[in-house]
């Protein structure tokens, strides 16, 4: 799993690449906690390069959504790939999280 | 054609670093048993969730290993995981209630929920000879049968 961050206006885009599982999810958790602690509460997870997630990755995303909303922001998903979509659908999280077809749309939603 | 002769077995060290290798093993093996993409993904995710629980909780500070065996019988694919260490039943993790609001929902139990959604039957046994044995069956979707 690799993480990259990019600031776009009032929004921070986290690009998550590779696979999220019980080994790699804590790294994403730490990154999200750091951003939220630093006051970056408008967050977009760019999932265009995320090929796989298990429940461990979803738990981190759900925690991110909870914490960002408590601070007045949100964590929104963009460009979800088929295998990740399957897992999100199975979890029921799609009814909770806001998802967009691409990063531009997700960033624009915070404007 | 009988599928009962199709079996594959591999042993993995009991650490989270092995999860990616376990998924690769399932991804390579299940299609050889005639599993289509959907069946293969279901087995891969169920194995990942089960093994992540075992690696995180079963071995403590002791080094452990897990033996994973896959086979197909008629229209059912089976995964069996055997591991020693203390008796650890991954099916005892509480299930999440997906109907409660997000803010009130506890974190955890989702992996077990996935295992039960993806596999037709999941069972756990423990005895002093074989140690812990987790067995998961999945009835293949019609397109994978043949």
PDB file of C-alpha atoms in Angstrom:
ATOM      1  CA  UNK A   1       0.000   0.000   0.000  1.00  0.00           C
ATOM      2  CA  UNK A   2       1.225   3.484  -0.863  1.00  0.00           C
ATOM      3  CA  UNK A   3      -0.162   6.832   0.204  1.00  0.00           C
ATOM      4  CA  UNK A   4       0.175  10.219  -1.445  1.00  0.00           C
ATOM      5  CA  UNK A   5      -1.409  13.474  -0.357  1.00  0.00           C
ATOM      6  CA  UNK A   6      -2.261  16.573  -2.338  1.00  0.00           C
ATOM      7  CA  UNK A   7      -3.985  19.747  -1.204  1.00  0.00           C
ATOM      8  CA  UNK A   8      -6.628  21.097  -3.553  1.00  0.00           C
ATOM      9  CA  UNK A   9      -8.211  24.287  -2.256  1.00  0.00           C
ATOM     10  CA  UNK A  10      -9.917  23.500   1.063  1.00  0.00           C
ATOM     11  CA  UNK A  11      -9.640  19.748   0.490  1.00  0.00           C
ATOM     12  CA  UNK A  12      -6.926  17.171   1.060  1.00  0.00           C
ATOM     13  CA  UNK A  13      -6.795  14.296  -1.441  1.00  0.00           C
ATOM     14  CA  UNK A  14      -5.279  11.031  -0.216  1.00  0.00           C
ATOM     15  CA  UNK A  15      -4.382   8.675  -3.035  1.00  0.00           C
ATOM     16  CA  UNK A  16      -4.308   5.102  -1.738  1.00  0.00           C
ATOM     17  CA  UNK A  17      -2.590   2.554  -4.010  1.00  0.00           C
ATOM     18  CA  UNK A  18      -2.219  -1.209  -3.813  1.00  0.00           C
ATOM     19  CA  UNK A  19      -3.924  -3.339  -1.168  1.00  0.00           C
ATOM     20  CA  UNK A  20      -5.458  -2.542   2.205  1.00  0.00           C
ATOM     21  CA  UNK A  21      -5.465  -5.406   4.680  1.00  0.00           C
ATOM     22  CA  UNK A  22      -4.788  -6.013   8.379  1.00  0.00           C
ATOM     23  CA  UNK A  23      -1.074  -5.403   7.770  1.00  0.00           C
ATOM     24  CA  UNK A  24      -1.326  -2.157   5.790  1.00  0.00           C
ATOM     25  CA  UNK A  25      -4.522  -0.549   7.158  1.00  0.00           C
ATOM     26  CA  UNK A  26      -2.824   0.834  10.321  1.00  0.00           C
ATOM     27  CA  UNK A  27      -0.621   3.016   8.093  1.00  0.00           C
ATOM     28  CA  UNK A  28      -3.725   4.590   6.539  1.00  0.00           C
ATOM     29  CA  UNK A  29      -5.231   4.975   9.992  1.00  0.00           C
ATOM     30  CA  UNK A  30      -2.150   6.877  11.185  1.00  0.00           C
ATOM     31  CA  UNK A  31      -2.204   9.097   8.084  1.00  0.00           C
ATOM     32  CA  UNK A  32      -5.882   9.942   8.538  1.00  0.00           C
ATOM     33  CA  UNK A  33      -5.413  10.671  12.243  1.00  0.00           C
ATOM     34  CA  UNK A  34      -2.495  12.988  11.477  1.00  0.00           C
ATOM     35  CA  UNK A  35      -4.463  14.922   8.849  1.00  0.00           C
ATOM     36  CA  UNK A  36      -7.505  15.261  11.092  1.00  0.00           C
ATOM     37  CA  UNK A  37      -5.360  16.352  14.019  1.00  0.00           C
ATOM     38  CA  UNK A  38      -3.753  18.990  11.781  1.00  0.00           C
ATOM     39  CA  UNK A  39      -7.190  20.368  10.960  1.00  0.00           C
ATOM     40  CA  UNK A  40      -7.602  18.832   7.496  1.00  0.00           C
ATOM     41  CA  UNK A  41     -11.186  17.664   7.853  1.00  0.00           C
ATOM     42  CA  UNK A  42     -12.317  17.870   4.210  1.00  0.00           C
ATOM     43  CA  UNK A  43     -10.832  14.637   2.934  1.00  0.00           C
ATOM     44  CA  UNK A  44     -11.113  12.785  -0.367  1.00  0.00           C
ATOM     45  CA  UNK A  45      -9.843   9.208  -0.656  1.00  0.00           C
ATOM     46  CA  UNK A  46      -8.745   8.701  -4.271  1.00  0.00           C
ATOM     47  CA  UNK A  47      -9.292   4.939  -4.710  1.00  0.00           C
ATOM     48  CA  UNK A  48      -8.490   4.807  -8.437  1.00  0.00           C
ATOM     49  CA  UNK A  49      -5.339   2.786  -7.690  1.00  0.00           C
ATOM     50  CA  UNK A  50      -6.653   0.749  -4.758  1.00  0.00           C
ATOM     51  CA  UNK A  51      -7.037  -2.805  -6.048  1.00  0.00           C
ATOM     52  CA  UNK A  52      -8.170  -4.557  -2.887  1.00  0.00           C
ATOM     53  CA  UNK A  53      -9.431  -3.963   0.617  1.00  0.00           C
ATOM     54  CA  UNK A  54     -10.467  -6.293   3.394  1.00  0.00           C
ATOM     55  CA  UNK A  55     -12.604  -5.319   6.388  1.00  0.00           C
ATOM     56  CA  UNK A  56      -9.461  -3.859   7.978  1.00  0.00           C
ATOM     57  CA  UNK A  57      -9.344  -1.118   5.334  1.00  0.00           C
ATOM     58  CA  UNK A  58     -13.071  -0.439   5.620  1.00  0.00           C
ATOM     59  CA  UNK A  59     -12.822  -0.072   9.397  1.00  0.00           C
ATOM     60  CA  UNK A  60     -10.172   2.603   8.931  1.00  0.00           C
ATOM     61  CA  UNK A  61     -12.317   4.415   6.346  1.00  0.00           C
ATOM     62  CA  UNK A  62     -15.373   4.233   8.605  1.00  0.00           C
ATOM     63  CA  UNK A  63     -13.382   5.637  11.531  1.00  0.00           C
ATOM     64  CA  UNK A  64     -12.125   8.392   9.232  1.00  0.00           C
ATOM     65  CA  UNK A  65     -15.681   9.289   8.207  1.00  0.00           C
ATOM     66  CA  UNK A  66     -16.866   9.340  11.833  1.00  0.00           C
ATOM     67  CA  UNK A  67     -13.999  11.505  13.043  1.00  0.00           C
ATOM     68  CA  UNK A  68     -14.087  13.910  10.068  1.00  0.00           C
ATOM     69  CA  UNK A  69     -17.849  14.429  10.480  1.00  0.00           C
ATOM     70  CA  UNK A  70     -17.464  15.032  14.206  1.00  0.00           C
ATOM     71  CA  UNK A  71     -15.034  17.818  13.301  1.00  0.00           C
ATOM     72  CA  UNK A  72     -17.398  19.335  10.753  1.00  0.00           C
ATOM     73  CA  UNK A  73     -15.838  17.808   7.641  1.00  0.00           C
ATOM     74  CA  UNK A  74     -16.159  14.494   5.833  1.00  0.00           C
ATOM     75  CA  UNK A  75     -14.183  11.715   4.185  1.00  0.00           C
ATOM     76  CA  UNK A  76     -15.519  11.133   0.662  1.00  0.00           C
ATOM     77  CA  UNK A  77     -14.568   8.343  -1.713  1.00  0.00           C
ATOM     78  CA  UNK A  78     -13.631   8.748  -5.372  1.00  0.00           C
ATOM     79  CA  UNK A  79     -13.039   6.384  -8.316  1.00  0.00           C
ATOM     80  CA  UNK A  80     -13.855   3.128  -6.485  1.00  0.00           C
ATOM     81  CA  UNK A  81     -12.556   0.075  -8.390  1.00  0.00           C
ATOM     82  CA  UNK A  82     -14.691  -3.080  -8.846  1.00  0.00           C
ATOM     83  CA  UNK A  83     -13.150  -5.318  -6.156  1.00  0.00           C
ATOM     84  CA  UNK A  84     -13.266  -2.528  -3.579  1.00  0.00           C
ATOM     85  CA  UNK A  85     -16.860  -1.725  -4.572  1.00  0.00           C
ATOM     86  CA  UNK A  86     -17.818  -5.359  -3.924  1.00  0.00           C
ATOM     87  CA  UNK A  87     -16.455  -5.166  -0.378  1.00  0.00           C
ATOM     88  CA  UNK A  88     -18.096  -1.798   0.273  1.00  0.00           C
ATOM     89  CA  UNK A  89     -21.429  -3.165  -0.989  1.00  0.00           C
ATOM     90  CA  UNK A  90     -21.089  -6.240   1.218  1.00  0.00           C
ATOM     91  CA  UNK A  91     -20.463  -4.065   4.282  1.00  0.00           C
ATOM     92  CA  UNK A  92     -23.434  -1.775   3.771  1.00  0.00           C
ATOM     93  CA  UNK A  93     -21.097   1.234   4.081  1.00  0.00           C
ATOM     94  CA  UNK A  94     -22.137   2.676   0.710  1.00  0.00           C
ATOM     95  CA  UNK A  95     -25.305   3.993   2.347  1.00  0.00           C
ATOM     96  CA  UNK A  96     -23.176   5.895   4.857  1.00  0.00           C
ATOM     97  CA  UNK A  97     -20.287   7.191   2.775  1.00  0.00           C
ATOM     98  CA  UNK A  98     -20.477   9.677  -0.058  1.00  0.00           C
ATOM     99  CA  UNK A  99     -18.883   8.332  -3.235  1.00  0.00           C
ATOM    100  CA  UNK A 100     -18.053  10.069  -6.527  1.00  0.00           C
ATOM    101  CA  UNK A 101     -17.018   8.695  -9.922  1.00  0.00           C
ATOM    102  CA  UNK A 102     -13.830  10.784  -9.945  1.00  0.00           C
ATOM    103  CA  UNK A 103     -11.607  12.920  -7.715  1.00  0.00           C
ATOM    104  CA  UNK A 104     -12.657  16.208  -9.335  1.00  0.00           C
ATOM    105  CA  UNK A 105     -16.279  15.558  -8.440  1.00  0.00           C
ATOM    106  CA  UNK A 106     -15.402  14.635  -4.861  1.00  0.00           C
ATOM    107  CA  UNK A 107     -13.229  17.754  -4.433  1.00  0.00           C
ATOM    108  CA  UNK A 108     -15.940  19.969  -5.974  1.00  0.00           C
ATOM    109  CA  UNK A 109     -18.468  18.607  -3.467  1.00  0.00           C
ATOM    110  CA  UNK A 110     -16.602  20.440  -0.676  1.00  0.00           C
ATOM    111  CA  UNK A 111     -16.741  23.797  -2.467  1.00  0.00           C
TER     112      UNK A 111
ATOM    113  CA  UNK B   1     -15.182 -34.776 -14.762  1.00  0.00           C
ATOM    114  CA  UNK B   2     -14.630 -35.267 -11.050  1.00  0.00           C
ATOM    115  CA  UNK B   3     -13.173 -32.359  -9.108  1.00  0.00           C
ATOM    116  CA  UNK B   4     -12.358 -34.434  -6.007  1.00  0.00           C
ATOM    117  CA  UNK B   5      -8.758 -34.925  -7.145  1.00  0.00           C
ATOM    118  CA  UNK B   6      -8.132 -31.164  -7.167  1.00  0.00           C
ATOM    119  CA  UNK B   7      -6.377 -30.195  -3.980  1.00  0.00           C
ATOM    120  CA  UNK B   8      -3.747 -27.617  -3.107  1.00  0.00           C
ATOM    121  CA  UNK B   9      -1.986 -27.044   0.176  1.00  0.00           C
ATOM    122  CA  UNK B  10       0.462 -24.463   1.440  1.00  0.00           C
ATOM    123  CA  UNK B  11       1.841 -23.492   4.826  1.00  0.00           C
ATOM    124  CA  UNK B  12       2.314 -19.868   5.833  1.00  0.00           C
ATOM    125  CA  UNK B  13       4.163 -18.312   8.727  1.00  0.00           C
ATOM    126  CA  UNK B  14       1.748 -16.840  11.256  1.00  0.00           C
ATOM    127  CA  UNK B  15       2.293 -13.152  10.606  1.00  0.00           C
ATOM    128  CA  UNK B  16       0.289 -10.420   8.907  1.00  0.00           C
ATOM    129  CA  UNK B  17       3.045 -10.056   6.291  1.00  0.00           C
ATOM    130  CA  UNK B  18       1.803 -13.387   4.907  1.00  0.00           C
ATOM    131  CA  UNK B  19      -1.698 -12.137   4.073  1.00  0.00           C
ATOM    132  CA  UNK B  20      -0.678 -10.952   0.596  1.00  0.00           C
ATOM    133  CA  UNK B  21       0.954 -14.336  -0.126  1.00  0.00           C
ATOM    134  CA  UNK B  22      -2.136 -16.167   1.091  1.00  0.00           C
ATOM    135  CA  UNK B  23      -4.355 -14.094  -1.225  1.00  0.00           C
ATOM    136  CA  UNK B  24      -1.985 -14.800  -4.112  1.00  0.00           C
ATOM    137  CA  UNK B  25      -2.158 -18.530  -3.376  1.00  0.00           C
ATOM    138  CA  UNK B  26      -5.976 -18.479  -3.431  1.00  0.00           C
ATOM    139  CA  UNK B  27      -6.023 -16.327  -6.578  1.00  0.00           C
ATOM    140  CA  UNK B  28      -3.780 -18.757  -8.400  1.00  0.00           C
ATOM    141  CA  UNK B  29      -5.407 -21.932  -7.121  1.00  0.00           C
ATOM    142  CA  UNK B  30      -9.168 -21.325  -7.143  1.00  0.00           C
ATOM    143  CA  UNK B  31      -9.406 -20.722 -10.924  1.00  0.00           C
ATOM    144  CA  UNK B  32      -7.665 -24.070 -11.447  1.00  0.00           C
ATOM    145  CA  UNK B  33     -10.617 -25.636  -9.608  1.00  0.00           C
ATOM    146  CA  UNK B  34     -12.984 -23.989 -12.062  1.00  0.00           C
ATOM    147  CA  UNK B  35     -13.922 -21.069  -9.811  1.00  0.00           C
ATOM    148  CA  UNK B  36     -14.936 -17.993 -11.775  1.00  0.00           C
ATOM    149  CA  UNK B  37     -13.899 -14.460 -10.817  1.00  0.00           C
ATOM    150  CA  UNK B  38     -16.745 -13.945  -8.336  1.00  0.00           C
ATOM    151  CA  UNK B  39     -16.167 -17.259  -6.561  1.00  0.00           C
ATOM    152  CA  UNK B  40     -12.413 -16.710  -6.469  1.00  0.00           C
ATOM    153  CA  UNK B  41     -12.804 -13.239  -4.987  1.00  0.00           C
ATOM    154  CA  UNK B  42     -15.230 -14.540  -2.352  1.00  0.00           C
ATOM    155  CA  UNK B  43     -12.822 -17.282  -1.271  1.00  0.00           C
ATOM    156  CA  UNK B  44      -9.871 -14.861  -1.326  1.00  0.00           C
ATOM    157  CA  UNK B  45     -11.609 -12.326   0.920  1.00  0.00           C
ATOM    158  CA  UNK B  46     -12.947 -14.983   3.313  1.00  0.00           C
ATOM    159  CA  UNK B  47      -9.440 -16.481   3.645  1.00  0.00           C
ATOM    160  CA  UNK B  48      -7.893 -13.050   4.239  1.00  0.00           C
ATOM    161  CA  UNK B  49     -10.423 -12.226   6.960  1.00  0.00           C
ATOM    162  CA  UNK B  50     -10.026 -15.611   8.680  1.00  0.00           C
ATOM    163  CA  UNK B  51      -6.226 -15.556   8.544  1.00  0.00           C
ATOM    164  CA  UNK B  52      -6.026 -11.924   9.707  1.00  0.00           C
ATOM    165  CA  UNK B  53      -8.025 -12.915  12.809  1.00  0.00           C
ATOM    166  CA  UNK B  54      -5.829 -15.938  13.429  1.00  0.00           C
ATOM    167  CA  UNK B  55      -2.554 -14.064  12.873  1.00  0.00           C
ATOM    168  CA  UNK B  56      -3.684 -11.236  15.149  1.00  0.00           C
ATOM    169  CA  UNK B  57      -5.052 -13.326  18.011  1.00  0.00           C
ATOM    170  CA  UNK B  58      -4.064 -17.012  17.959  1.00  0.00           C
ATOM    171  CA  UNK B  59      -0.317 -17.047  18.356  1.00  0.00           C
ATOM    172  CA  UNK B  60       0.414 -14.385  20.967  1.00  0.00           C
ATOM    173  CA  UNK B  61       4.127 -13.752  21.102  1.00  0.00           C
ATOM    174  CA  UNK B  62       5.001 -17.302  19.991  1.00  0.00           C
ATOM    175  CA  UNK B  63       5.904 -17.967  16.342  1.00  0.00           C
ATOM    176  CA  UNK B  64       3.149 -19.937  14.646  1.00  0.00           C
ATOM    177  CA  UNK B  65       2.152 -21.191  11.268  1.00  0.00           C
ATOM    178  CA  UNK B  66      -1.043 -21.910   9.425  1.00  0.00           C
ATOM    179  CA  UNK B  67      -1.668 -24.678   6.930  1.00  0.00           C
ATOM    180  CA  UNK B  68      -4.169 -23.761   4.232  1.00  0.00           C
ATOM    181  CA  UNK B  69      -5.759 -26.405   2.025  1.00  0.00           C
ATOM    182  CA  UNK B  70      -8.217 -25.856  -0.810  1.00  0.00           C
ATOM    183  CA  UNK B  71     -10.220 -28.480  -2.604  1.00  0.00           C
ATOM    184  CA  UNK B  72     -13.304 -28.853  -4.719  1.00  0.00           C
ATOM    185  CA  UNK B  73     -15.935 -31.559  -4.407  1.00  0.00           C
ATOM    186  CA  UNK B  74     -18.792 -31.433  -6.916  1.00  0.00           C
ATOM    187  CA  UNK B  75     -20.055 -27.848  -6.839  1.00  0.00           C
ATOM    188  CA  UNK B  76     -18.501 -26.887  -3.516  1.00  0.00           C
ATOM    189  CA  UNK B  77     -15.085 -25.389  -2.934  1.00  0.00           C
ATOM    190  CA  UNK B  78     -13.644 -25.836   0.550  1.00  0.00           C
ATOM    191  CA  UNK B  79     -10.888 -24.035   2.409  1.00  0.00           C
ATOM    192  CA  UNK B  80      -9.472 -25.547   5.559  1.00  0.00           C
ATOM    193  CA  UNK B  81      -7.063 -23.712   7.850  1.00  0.00           C
ATOM    194  CA  UNK B  82      -5.175 -25.615  10.530  1.00  0.00           C
ATOM    195  CA  UNK B  83      -3.078 -23.929  13.175  1.00  0.00           C
ATOM    196  CA  UNK B  84      -1.682 -24.699  16.589  1.00  0.00           C
ATOM    197  CA  UNK B  85      -1.287 -22.370  19.519  1.00  0.00           C
ATOM    198  CA  UNK B  86      -4.037 -21.798  22.034  1.00  0.00           C
ATOM    199  CA  UNK B  87      -7.616 -22.671  21.092  1.00  0.00           C
ATOM    200  CA  UNK B  88      -8.831 -19.632  19.189  1.00  0.00           C
ATOM    201  CA  UNK B  89     -12.247 -19.663  17.609  1.00  0.00           C
ATOM    202  CA  UNK B  90     -12.486 -16.791  15.134  1.00  0.00           C
ATOM    203  CA  UNK B  91     -16.249 -17.341  14.974  1.00  0.00           C
ATOM    204  CA  UNK B  92     -16.672 -16.030  18.520  1.00  0.00           C
ATOM    205  CA  UNK B  93     -15.978 -12.437  17.480  1.00  0.00           C
ATOM    206  CA  UNK B  94     -19.232 -10.464  17.916  1.00  0.00           C
ATOM    207  CA  UNK B  95     -21.126  -9.747  14.681  1.00  0.00           C
ATOM    208  CA  UNK B  96     -21.779  -6.112  13.742  1.00  0.00           C
ATOM    209  CA  UNK B  97     -25.321  -4.781  13.564  1.00  0.00           C
ATOM    210  CA  UNK B  98     -25.377  -3.089  10.161  1.00  0.00           C
ATOM    211  CA  UNK B  99     -28.750  -1.482  10.881  1.00  0.00           C
ATOM    212  CA  UNK B 100     -27.586   0.775  13.687  1.00  0.00           C
ATOM    213  CA  UNK B 101     -26.555   4.349  12.807  1.00  0.00           C
ATOM    214  CA  UNK B 102     -22.948   4.967  11.868  1.00  0.00           C
ATOM    215  CA  UNK B 103     -22.124   6.932  15.010  1.00  0.00           C
ATOM    216  CA  UNK B 104     -23.360   4.140  17.277  1.00  0.00           C
ATOM    217  CA  UNK B 105     -21.846   1.284  15.339  1.00  0.00           C
ATOM    218  CA  UNK B 106     -18.981  -0.520  17.062  1.00  0.00           C
ATOM    219  CA  UNK B 107     -15.848  -1.180  15.063  1.00  0.00           C
ATOM    220  CA  UNK B 108     -14.983  -4.839  14.575  1.00  0.00           C
ATOM    221  CA  UNK B 109     -16.680  -8.102  13.757  1.00  0.00           C
ATOM    222  CA  UNK B 110     -16.934  -7.101  10.111  1.00  0.00           C
ATOM    223  CA  UNK B 111     -14.424  -9.722   8.959  1.00  0.00           C
ATOM    224  CA  UNK B 112     -16.484 -12.534  10.447  1.00  0.00           C
ATOM    225  CA  UNK B 113     -19.619 -11.042   8.899  1.00  0.00           C
ATOM    226  CA  UNK B 114     -17.883 -11.152   5.496  1.00  0.00           C
ATOM    227  CA  UNK B 115     -16.821 -14.771   6.000  1.00  0.00           C
ATOM    228  CA  UNK B 116     -20.419 -15.760   6.767  1.00  0.00           C
ATOM    229  CA  UNK B 117     -21.817 -13.763   3.840  1.00  0.00           C
ATOM    230  CA  UNK B 118     -19.320 -15.099   1.311  1.00  0.00           C
ATOM    231  CA  UNK B 119     -19.185 -18.747   2.363  1.00  0.00           C
ATOM    232  CA  UNK B 120     -22.093 -21.176   2.559  1.00  0.00           C
ATOM    233  CA  UNK B 121     -20.859 -22.778   5.774  1.00  0.00           C
ATOM    234  CA  UNK B 122     -18.162 -21.816   8.262  1.00  0.00           C
ATOM    235  CA  UNK B 123     -17.224 -24.067  11.181  1.00  0.00           C
ATOM    236  CA  UNK B 124     -14.527 -24.272  13.807  1.00  0.00           C
ATOM    237  CA  UNK B 125     -13.209 -27.324  15.643  1.00  0.00           C
ATOM    238  CA  UNK B 126     -10.455 -27.795  18.187  1.00  0.00           C
ATOM    239  CA  UNK B 127      -8.776 -30.923  19.447  1.00  0.00           C
ATOM    240  CA  UNK B 128      -5.398 -31.558  20.995  1.00  0.00           C
ATOM    241  CA  UNK B 129      -4.105 -33.540  17.982  1.00  0.00           C
ATOM    242  CA  UNK B 130      -5.079 -31.312  15.053  1.00  0.00           C
ATOM    243  CA  UNK B 131      -5.183 -28.064  17.010  1.00  0.00           C
ATOM    244  CA  UNK B 132      -7.527 -25.455  15.580  1.00  0.00           C
ATOM    245  CA  UNK B 133      -9.330 -26.354  12.357  1.00  0.00           C
ATOM    246  CA  UNK B 134     -11.405 -23.727  10.552  1.00  0.00           C
ATOM    247  CA  UNK B 135     -13.378 -25.084   7.582  1.00  0.00           C
ATOM    248  CA  UNK B 136     -15.280 -22.925   5.097  1.00  0.00           C
ATOM    249  CA  UNK B 137     -17.411 -24.228   2.231  1.00  0.00           C
ATOM    250  CA  UNK B 138     -18.771 -22.227  -0.685  1.00  0.00           C
ATOM    251  CA  UNK B 139     -21.372 -23.547  -3.064  1.00  0.00           C
ATOM    252  CA  UNK B 140     -20.179 -22.287  -6.434  1.00  0.00           C
ATOM    253  CA  UNK B 141     -22.395 -20.026  -8.492  1.00  0.00           C
ATOM    254  CA  UNK B 142     -23.867 -21.857 -11.499  1.00  0.00           C
ATOM    255  CA  UNK B 143     -21.402 -20.346 -14.030  1.00  0.00           C
ATOM    256  CA  UNK B 144     -18.488 -21.971 -12.156  1.00  0.00           C
ATOM    257  CA  UNK B 145     -20.043 -25.423 -12.204  1.00  0.00           C
ATOM    258  CA  UNK B 146     -19.215 -27.843 -14.921  1.00  0.00           C
TER     259      UNK B 146
END
